[in-house]
C-alpha positions as a Python dict, from the first residue, in 0.01 Angstrom:
ca = {
    (1, 'M'): (0, 0, 0),
    (2, 'D'): (-78, 382, 0),
    (3, 'L'): (-431, 446, 179),
    (4, 'I'): (-369, 785, 138),
    (5, 'N'): (-397, 785, -207),
    (6, 'I'): (-620, 537, -245),
    (7, 'E'): (-852, 745, 14),
    (8, 'K'): (-825, 997, -255),
    (9, 'A'): (-926, 785, -525),
    (10, 'I'): (-1275, 717, -385),
    (11, 'E'): (-1583, 872, -525),
    (12, 'T'): (-1899, 958, -416),
    (13, 'N'): (-2151, 1026, -568),
    (14, 'L'): (-2612, 1030, -491),
    (15, 'Y'): (-2835, 1011, -777),
    (16, 'H'): (-3226, 1016, -822),
    (17, 'I'): (-3319, 771, -1086),
    (18, 'H'): (-3681, 837, -1203),
    (19, 'P'): (-3911, 656, -1422),
    (20, 'K'): (-3802, 880, -1798),
    (21, 'S'): (-3438, 861, -1667),
    (22, 'N'): (-3258, 707, -1928),
    (23, 'A'): (-2856, 597, -1781),
    (24, 'P'): (-2666, 374, -2084),
    (25, 'L'): (-2463, 40, -1993),
    (26, 'H'): (-2156, 140, -1891),
    (27, 'T'): (-1829, 81, -1744),
    (28, 'H'): (-1567, 172, -1505),
    (29, 'E'): (-1240, 12, -1551),
    (30, 'G'): (-1007, -23, -1303),
    (31, 'R'): (-1251, 113, -1008),
    (32, 'D'): (-1534, -110, -819),
    (33, 'Q'): (-1857, 51, -822),
    (34, 'I'): (-2098, -9, -516),
    (35, 'Y'): (-2450, 140, -517),
    (36, 'Y'): (-2699, 155, -135),
    (37, 'C'): (-3012, 268, -135),
    (38, 'I'): (-3156, 538, 28),
    (39, 'K'): (-3504, 552, -55),
    (40, 'G'): (-3748, 433, -327),
    (41, 'S'): (-3697, 165, -532),
    (42, 'G'): (-3587, -16, -854),
    (43, 'F'): (-3393, -241, -1042),
    (44, 'G'): (-2942, -274, -1055),
    (45, 'I'): (-2866, -363, -1406),
    (46, 'L'): (-2559, -566, -1482),
    (47, 'E'): (-2493, -685, -1852),
    (48, 'N'): (-2809, -969, -1853),
    (49, 'Q'): (-2920, -912, -1492),
    (50, 'E'): (-3166, -719, -1296),
    (51, 'I'): (-3094, -699, -932),
    (52, 'E'): (-3395, -547, -697),
    (53, 'L'): (-3303, -269, -504),
    (54, 'N'): (-3530, -158, -176),
    (55, 'V'): (-3414, 77, 102),
    (56, 'G'): (-3106, -60, 294),
    (57, 'D'): (-3024, -297, 12),
    (58, 'S'): (-2706, -259, -176),
    (59, 'F'): (-2573, -372, -559),
    (60, 'I'): (-2176, -450, -626),
    (61, 'V'): (-2085, -408, -982),
    (62, 'P'): (-1711, -539, -1051),
    (63, 'A'): (-1472, -282, -1265),
    (64, 'G'): (-1519, -298, -1644),
    (65, 'T'): (-1876, -463, -1592),
    (66, 'L'): (-2121, -280, -1786),
    (67, 'H'): (-2434, -166, -1566),
    (68, 'T'): (-2636, 80, -1500),
    (69, 'L'): (-3001, 147, -1312),
    (70, 'R'): (-3345, 234, -1348),
    (71, 'S'): (-3726, 276, -1146),
    (72, 'D'): (-4056, 216, -1241),
    (73, 'G'): (-4102, 520, -955),
    (74, 'D'): (-3847, 701, -800),
    (75, 'L'): (-3496, 554, -695),
    (76, 'Y'): (-3242, 744, -480),
    (77, 'V'): (-2863, 554, -422),
    (78, 'A'): (-2550, 674, -308),
    (79, 'D'): (-2238, 481, -447),
    (80, 'L'): (-1880, 512, -415),
    (81, 'L'): (-1597, 412, -685),
    (82, 'V'): (-1343, 248, -550),
    (83, 'P'): (-981, 170, -690),
    (84, 'Q'): (-854, -207, -746),
    (85, 'V'): (-551, -228, -521),
    (86, 'D'): (-276, -453, -703),
    (87, 'D'): (-70, -610, -405),
}
């Protein structure tokens, strides 16, 4: 396992999801996504399932799964996109 290349492939982001945000359902092939709620509240959406997010909650999206985020107020999340590793 090449940990240096895996580390280089990990992507981090911060998002502010507000009520008028309109992020479409989408997927990430070959990368799992981990969201962590840092402020506010909202919902993680996995295909046909909504998962409530509050401060301190996390939401894991397996690679290739349709997903998005929504909020009726303000939701702030940090996320990691982590490549899947084949042994």
